[in-house]
Amino acid sequence: MSACRPPPETVDVCTPSVYDLLMVYCPSPPEMKSEETEAPNLQFSFVECLLFSLHQLCKVGGSFLDGDEGVKRLQAIRQRLQYFSRRCQSYISQLRATLRGKSASQLKETENHVKVVALRTTTNISSLIKDFFHSPPSLKTTVVLSWVNKLPQSKPQQQTAPVGAANGTSATLPAKRSISPIRFDGTTGDSQAKKKIGSRPTKDLYSPPSGRFSKDIGRVPAASGRGGRGRSGFRGRGRGWSSQW
């Protein structure tokens, strides 16, 4: 029941035997429908196992269903698989109606757990049967068998070698730097340390002098020169007349 690739010699020997057993456990459809005719007893677990085996063997060595003999084998098995598929669909509908609305704890009970496994079995059979009705058979469907517990795959943890292990020396990794919290005044805990180490002193802003040294600041000096003209004066028509702006 492994999905690995077997050798060709094993495929040629096992495929006819699996095919013959599948023909036994897949009954042919009844010829006439009447109340006296009893439905055949179907072995779903056996059919799942045999159908999966034939599916894997034909995928590896596809010559079993090729040629004139392969076409005859395929026609014979398709008639039985079609009847088995109809019975599966009916059983799947009943199981889903029974399990609908059940909680996770209720599904773990013995009676309900058997129905869950039966639902997986019939669903796998229905999916595998569809591949044999393609021309030629596709054999691409992948299923998880009903008796296999599918565990969640955990990602393997990547192990890193310590620093210096390659050259035979041992070294310790530097400690992680702690993050200082931001305060409401916009400074952090290590701002004072940064100022002491390699930081330039801040210059004070220029402030004008006060007191007796600042009484002449802002006063414009008076104009001087001949005729009362200065650089900022304007000479009119009359000599000695100037206008101060």
Short mmCIF file of N, CA, C and O in Angstrom, two decimals, residues 145-240:
data_model
loop_
_atom_site.label_atom_id
_atom_site.label_comp_id
_atom_site.label_asym_id
_atom_site.label_seq_id
_atom_site.Cartn_x
_atom_site.Cartn_y
_atom_site.Cartn_z
N LEU A 145 -5.63 7.39 2.60
CA LEU A 145 -6.43 6.22 2.91
C LEU A 145 -7.12 6.36 4.27
O LEU A 145 -6.63 7.06 5.16
N SER A 146 -8.25 5.72 4.40
CA SER A 146 -9.11 5.92 5.57
C SER A 146 -8.47 5.45 6.86
O SER A 146 -8.78 5.96 7.93
N TRP A 147 -7.58 4.49 6.81
CA TRP A 147 -6.96 3.97 8.03
C TRP A 147 -5.65 4.67 8.37
O TRP A 147 -4.97 4.31 9.32
N VAL A 148 -5.29 5.68 7.59
CA VAL A 148 -4.07 6.44 7.84
C VAL A 148 -4.45 7.70 8.61
O VAL A 148 -5.31 8.47 8.17
N ASN A 149 -3.83 7.90 9.75
CA ASN A 149 -4.05 9.11 10.54
C ASN A 149 -3.14 10.20 10.00
O ASN A 149 -1.91 10.11 10.10
N LYS A 150 -3.76 11.21 9.44
CA LYS A 150 -3.00 12.32 8.86
C LYS A 150 -2.67 13.30 9.96
O LYS A 150 -3.53 14.02 10.46
N LEU A 151 -1.39 13.31 10.36
CA LEU A 151 -0.94 14.20 11.42
C LEU A 151 -0.50 15.52 10.82
O LEU A 151 0.02 15.57 9.70
N PRO A 152 -0.70 16.64 11.54
CA PRO A 152 -0.23 17.92 11.02
C PRO A 152 1.28 17.96 10.94
O PRO A 152 1.98 17.58 11.89
N GLN A 153 1.79 18.38 9.82
CA GLN A 153 3.23 18.43 9.61
C GLN A 153 3.79 19.70 10.24
O GLN A 153 3.35 20.81 9.92
N SER A 154 4.72 19.51 11.15
CA SER A 154 5.36 20.65 11.79
C SER A 154 6.65 20.99 11.06
O SER A 154 7.39 20.10 10.63
N LYS A 155 6.92 22.27 10.96
CA LYS A 155 8.12 22.71 10.26
C LYS A 155 9.34 22.38 11.10
O LYS A 155 9.39 22.64 12.30
N PRO A 156 10.35 21.75 10.49
CA PRO A 156 11.56 21.42 11.28
C PRO A 156 12.30 22.68 11.68
O PRO A 156 12.44 23.62 10.91
N GLN A 157 12.76 22.69 12.92
CA GLN A 157 13.50 23.84 13.41
C GLN A 157 14.91 23.83 12.86
O GLN A 157 15.62 22.81 12.94
N GLN A 158 15.30 24.94 12.31
CA GLN A 158 16.63 25.04 11.72
C GLN A 158 17.65 25.29 12.82
O GLN A 158 17.54 26.25 13.58
N GLN A 159 18.62 24.37 12.94
CA GLN A 159 19.64 24.49 13.96
C GLN A 159 20.83 25.23 13.39
O GLN A 159 21.33 24.89 12.31
N THR A 160 21.27 26.23 14.10
CA THR A 160 22.41 27.02 13.67
C THR A 160 23.60 26.69 14.54
O THR A 160 23.49 26.53 15.77
N ALA A 161 24.75 26.55 13.91
CA ALA A 161 25.98 26.25 14.64
C ALA A 161 26.46 27.49 15.36
O ALA A 161 26.26 28.61 14.90
N PRO A 162 27.09 27.34 16.52
CA PRO A 162 27.61 28.51 17.24
C PRO A 162 28.74 29.17 16.48
O PRO A 162 29.41 28.56 15.64
N VAL A 163 28.94 30.43 16.77
CA VAL A 163 29.97 31.20 16.08
C VAL A 163 31.33 30.62 16.43
O VAL A 163 31.65 30.39 17.60
N GLY A 164 32.12 30.39 15.39
CA GLY A 164 33.45 29.86 15.59
C GLY A 164 33.51 28.35 15.59
O GLY A 164 34.57 27.78 15.79
N ALA A 165 32.37 27.66 15.38
CA ALA A 165 32.39 26.20 15.37
C ALA A 165 33.08 25.64 14.15
O ALA A 165 33.58 24.54 14.15
N ALA A 166 33.10 26.40 13.05
CA ALA A 166 33.70 25.91 11.82
C ALA A 166 35.20 25.77 11.94
O ALA A 166 35.82 24.83 11.45
N ASN A 167 35.83 26.72 12.65
CA ASN A 167 37.28 26.66 12.78
C ASN A 167 37.72 26.09 14.11
O ASN A 167 38.88 26.19 14.49
N GLY A 168 36.82 25.49 14.88
CA GLY A 168 37.20 24.84 16.11
C GLY A 168 37.30 25.75 17.31
O GLY A 168 37.69 25.31 18.39
N THR A 169 36.98 27.01 17.17
CA THR A 169 37.04 27.95 18.28
C THR A 169 35.65 28.21 18.80
O THR A 169 34.66 27.99 18.11
N SER A 170 35.59 28.66 20.01
CA SER A 170 34.30 28.97 20.63
C SER A 170 34.19 30.46 20.83
O SER A 170 35.16 31.14 21.16
N ALA A 171 33.05 30.97 20.62
CA ALA A 171 32.81 32.40 20.79
C ALA A 171 31.39 32.58 21.27
O ALA A 171 30.52 31.75 21.02
N THR A 172 31.16 33.64 21.96
CA THR A 172 29.84 33.93 22.48
C THR A 172 29.21 35.03 21.65
O THR A 172 29.89 35.96 21.20
N LEU A 173 27.92 34.91 21.44
CA LEU A 173 27.21 35.91 20.68
C LEU A 173 27.01 37.16 21.53
O LEU A 173 26.84 37.08 22.75
N PRO A 174 27.05 38.35 20.93
CA PRO A 174 26.82 39.57 21.69
C PRO A 174 25.40 39.61 22.23
O PRO A 174 24.46 39.11 21.63
N ALA A 175 25.29 40.20 23.40
CA ALA A 175 23.97 40.31 24.03
C ALA A 175 23.10 41.27 23.25
O ALA A 175 23.57 42.22 22.63
N LYS A 176 21.80 40.99 23.29
CA LYS A 176 20.87 41.86 22.58
C LYS A 176 20.78 43.20 23.28
O LYS A 176 20.74 43.29 24.50
N ARG A 177 20.71 44.24 22.48
CA ARG A 177 20.62 45.59 23.01
C ARG A 177 19.21 45.86 23.51
O ARG A 177 18.24 45.61 22.81
N SER A 178 19.13 46.33 24.74
CA SER A 178 17.81 46.64 25.30
C SER A 178 17.28 47.93 24.71
O SER A 178 18.03 48.88 24.47
N ILE A 179 16.01 47.99 24.48
CA ILE A 179 15.36 49.15 23.89
C ILE A 179 14.88 50.07 25.00
O ILE A 179 14.13 49.63 25.89
N SER A 180 15.33 51.31 24.98
CA SER A 180 14.91 52.26 26.01
C SER A 180 13.55 52.82 25.67
O SER A 180 13.26 53.14 24.51
N PRO A 181 12.68 52.96 26.64
CA PRO A 181 11.35 53.50 26.35
C PRO A 181 11.39 54.98 26.04
O PRO A 181 12.25 55.71 26.54
N ILE A 182 10.47 55.41 25.21
CA ILE A 182 10.37 56.83 24.84
C ILE A 182 9.55 57.55 25.90
O ILE A 182 8.45 57.12 26.26
N ARG A 183 10.08 58.67 26.40
CA ARG A 183 9.39 59.43 27.43
C ARG A 183 8.52 60.51 26.81
O ARG A 183 8.60 60.79 25.63
N PHE A 184 7.72 61.14 27.67
CA PHE A 184 6.79 62.16 27.17
C PHE A 184 7.50 63.44 26.76
O PHE A 184 6.97 64.24 26.01
N ASP A 185 8.72 63.65 27.26
CA ASP A 185 9.44 64.86 26.87
C ASP A 185 10.21 64.69 25.57
O ASP A 185 10.95 65.57 25.16
N GLY A 186 10.05 63.54 24.91
CA GLY A 186 10.69 63.34 23.62
C GLY A 186 12.08 62.78 23.71
O GLY A 186 12.75 62.63 22.69
N THR A 187 12.57 62.48 24.89
CA THR A 187 13.91 61.94 25.07
C THR A 187 13.82 60.49 25.46
O THR A 187 12.81 60.04 25.98
N THR A 188 14.89 59.77 25.23
CA THR A 188 14.96 58.36 25.61
C THR A 188 15.92 58.21 26.77
O THR A 188 16.61 59.17 27.18
N GLY A 189 15.98 57.01 27.33
CA GLY A 189 16.80 56.77 28.51
C GLY A 189 18.27 56.91 28.26
O GLY A 189 19.04 57.24 29.17
N ASP A 190 18.72 56.68 27.04
CA ASP A 190 20.16 56.76 26.76
C ASP A 190 20.55 58.05 26.09
O ASP A 190 21.63 58.16 25.52
N SER A 191 19.67 59.05 26.10
CA SER A 191 20.01 60.32 25.45
C SER A 191 21.10 61.05 26.22
O SER A 191 21.96 61.71 25.63
N GLN A 192 21.09 60.95 27.57
CA GLN A 192 22.12 61.62 28.35
C GLN A 192 23.47 60.97 28.12
O GLN A 192 24.50 61.66 28.09
N ALA A 193 23.49 59.68 27.94
CA ALA A 193 24.77 59.01 27.70
C ALA A 193 25.35 59.38 26.35
O ALA A 193 26.55 59.47 26.17
N LYS A 194 24.47 59.59 25.36
CA LYS A 194 24.96 59.97 24.04
C LYS A 194 25.59 61.36 24.05
O LYS A 194 26.49 61.65 23.29
N LYS A 195 25.03 62.23 24.92
CA LYS A 195 25.60 63.58 24.98
C LYS A 195 27.00 63.57 25.56
O LYS A 195 27.85 64.37 25.18
N LYS A 196 27.27 62.68 26.50
CA LYS A 196 28.58 62.64 27.13
C LYS A 196 29.63 62.01 26.24
O LYS A 196 30.80 62.35 26.31
N ILE A 197 29.24 61.07 25.40
CA ILE A 197 30.21 60.32 24.60
C ILE A 197 30.21 60.87 23.18
O ILE A 197 29.24 60.69 22.44
N GLY A 198 31.29 61.59 22.80
CA GLY A 198 31.49 61.99 21.42
C GLY A 198 30.48 63.00 20.90
O GLY A 198 30.25 63.05 19.70
N SER A 199 29.87 63.82 21.76
CA SER A 199 28.91 64.81 21.28
C SER A 199 29.46 66.20 21.52
O SER A 199 30.13 66.47 22.52
N ARG A 200 29.20 67.10 20.61
CA ARG A 200 29.67 68.48 20.71
C ARG A 200 28.76 69.27 21.64
O ARG A 200 27.55 69.04 21.67
N PRO A 201 29.35 70.24 22.38
CA PRO A 201 28.51 71.07 23.26
C PRO A 201 27.62 71.99 22.42
O PRO A 201 28.02 72.53 21.40
N THR A 202 26.42 72.15 22.86
CA THR A 202 25.47 73.01 22.13
C THR A 202 25.76 74.48 22.42
O THR A 202 26.10 74.85 23.55
N LYS A 203 25.66 75.32 21.40
CA LYS A 203 25.88 76.76 21.53
C LYS A 203 24.59 77.45 21.93
O LYS A 203 23.52 77.13 21.42
N ASP A 204 24.75 78.46 22.84
CA ASP A 204 23.59 79.24 23.26
C ASP A 204 23.20 80.22 22.16
O ASP A 204 24.04 80.71 21.39
N LEU A 205 21.93 80.53 22.08
CA LEU A 205 21.45 81.51 21.10
C LEU A 205 21.94 82.91 21.45
O LEU A 205 22.12 83.25 22.63
N TYR A 206 22.17 83.75 20.44
CA TYR A 206 22.67 85.11 20.65
C TYR A 206 21.58 85.96 21.28
O TYR A 206 20.42 85.93 20.85
N SER A 207 21.96 86.68 22.32
CA SER A 207 21.04 87.63 22.97
C SER A 207 21.70 89.00 22.99
O SER A 207 22.88 89.13 23.33
N PRO A 208 21.00 90.04 22.61
CA PRO A 208 21.60 91.40 22.57
C PRO A 208 21.97 91.88 23.96
O PRO A 208 21.35 91.48 24.96
N PRO A 209 22.99 92.73 24.08
CA PRO A 209 23.39 93.25 25.40
C PRO A 209 22.32 94.14 26.00
O PRO A 209 21.53 94.77 25.28
N SER A 210 22.29 94.21 27.28
CA SER A 210 21.31 95.03 27.98
C SER A 210 22.04 96.01 28.91
O SER A 210 23.22 95.88 29.17
N GLY A 211 21.31 97.01 29.38
CA GLY A 211 21.90 98.00 30.28
C GLY A 211 22.38 99.23 29.52
O GLY A 211 21.84 99.62 28.48
N ARG A 212 23.49 99.78 30.00
CA ARG A 212 23.98 101.02 29.40
C ARG A 212 24.61 100.81 28.04
O ARG A 212 24.80 101.74 27.29
N PHE A 213 24.95 99.55 27.72
CA PHE A 213 25.55 99.29 26.42
C PHE A 213 24.53 99.22 25.30
O PHE A 213 24.87 99.20 24.14
N SER A 214 23.27 99.15 25.64
CA SER A 214 22.25 98.99 24.61
C SER A 214 21.43 100.23 24.37
O SER A 214 20.44 100.17 23.66
N LYS A 215 21.79 101.40 24.98
CA LYS A 215 20.95 102.59 24.79
C LYS A 215 21.11 103.21 23.42
O LYS A 215 20.23 103.90 22.94
N ASP A 216 22.29 103.06 22.77
CA ASP A 216 22.51 103.62 21.43
C ASP A 216 22.17 102.68 20.31
O ASP A 216 22.36 103.01 19.13
N ILE A 217 21.67 101.39 20.63
CA ILE A 217 21.34 100.43 19.58
C ILE A 217 20.04 100.83 18.92
O ILE A 217 19.05 101.13 19.59
N GLY A 218 20.02 100.87 17.61
CA GLY A 218 18.81 101.21 16.87
C GLY A 218 18.68 102.69 16.53
O GLY A 218 17.74 103.07 15.83
N ARG A 219 19.60 103.56 17.03
CA ARG A 219 19.53 104.99 16.71
C ARG A 219 20.33 105.28 15.45
O ARG A 219 21.46 104.84 15.32
N VAL A 220 19.73 106.00 14.50
CA VAL A 220 20.38 106.37 13.23
C VAL A 220 21.19 107.64 13.45
O VAL A 220 20.67 108.63 13.98
N PRO A 221 22.46 107.64 13.09
CA PRO A 221 23.28 108.86 13.30
C PRO A 221 22.80 110.01 12.41
O PRO A 221 22.28 109.79 11.32
N ALA A 222 22.97 111.24 12.95
CA ALA A 222 22.52 112.45 12.21
C ALA A 222 23.40 112.70 11.02
O ALA A 222 24.57 112.36 10.99
N ALA A 223 22.81 113.31 9.99
CA ALA A 223 23.57 113.63 8.76
C ALA A 223 24.52 114.77 9.01
O ALA A 223 24.22 115.69 9.77
N SER A 224 25.68 114.76 8.41
CA SER A 224 26.70 115.81 8.57
C SER A 224 27.32 116.11 7.23
O SER A 224 27.33 115.28 6.33
N GLY A 225 27.88 117.35 7.08
CA GLY A 225 28.52 117.75 5.82
C GLY A 225 28.19 119.18 5.48
O GLY A 225 27.42 119.86 6.18
N ARG A 226 28.74 119.67 4.38
CA ARG A 226 28.52 121.05 3.99
C ARG A 226 27.12 121.24 3.49
O ARG A 226 26.61 120.42 2.74
N GLY A 227 26.62 122.37 3.89
CA GLY A 227 25.28 122.73 3.42
C GLY A 227 24.21 121.83 4.00
O GLY A 227 23.11 121.80 3.46
N GLY A 228 24.56 121.17 5.04
CA GLY A 228 23.56 120.31 5.66
C GLY A 228 23.24 119.07 4.83
O GLY A 228 22.22 118.44 5.03
N ARG A 229 24.11 118.71 3.86
CA ARG A 229 23.85 117.53 3.04
C ARG A 229 24.61 116.33 3.57
O ARG A 229 25.78 116.44 3.85
N GLY A 230 23.97 115.33 3.69
CA GLY A 230 24.60 114.06 4.03
C GLY A 230 24.41 113.07 2.92
O GLY A 230 23.91 113.37 1.83
N ARG A 231 24.78 111.93 3.15
CA ARG A 231 24.61 110.88 2.14
C ARG A 231 23.16 110.56 1.91
O ARG A 231 22.79 110.10 0.85
N SER A 232 22.39 110.78 2.97
CA SER A 232 20.98 110.45 2.82
C SER A 232 20.12 111.66 2.51
O SER A 232 18.91 111.57 2.52
N GLY A 233 20.75 112.82 2.22
CA GLY A 233 19.98 114.03 1.94
C GLY A 233 19.68 114.19 0.48
O GLY A 233 20.31 113.59 -0.39
N PHE A 234 18.71 115.07 0.17
CA PHE A 234 18.32 115.35 -1.21
C PHE A 234 18.45 116.85 -1.43
O PHE A 234 17.89 117.65 -0.67
N ARG A 235 19.20 117.25 -2.45
CA ARG A 235 19.48 118.65 -2.72
C ARG A 235 18.42 119.23 -3.65
O ARG A 235 18.21 118.70 -4.72
N GLY A 236 17.80 120.30 -3.18
CA GLY A 236 16.78 120.94 -4.00
C GLY A 236 17.35 122.01 -4.88
O GLY A 236 18.55 122.08 -5.11
N ARG A 237 16.47 122.92 -5.40
CA ARG A 237 16.93 123.99 -6.26
C ARG A 237 17.73 125.05 -5.50
O ARG A 237 18.68 125.62 -6.02
N GLY A 238 17.32 125.33 -4.30
CA GLY A 238 18.05 126.31 -3.52
C GLY A 238 19.25 125.70 -2.85
O GLY A 238 19.21 124.56 -2.43
N ARG A 239 20.34 126.44 -2.78
CA ARG A 239 21.54 125.94 -2.19
C ARG A 239 21.36 125.90 -0.66
O ARG A 239 20.85 126.83 -0.08
N GLY A 240 21.86 124.86 -0.14
CA GLY A 240 21.81 124.68 1.31
C GLY A 240 20.53 124.09 1.82
O GLY A 240 20.37 123.89 3.01
#
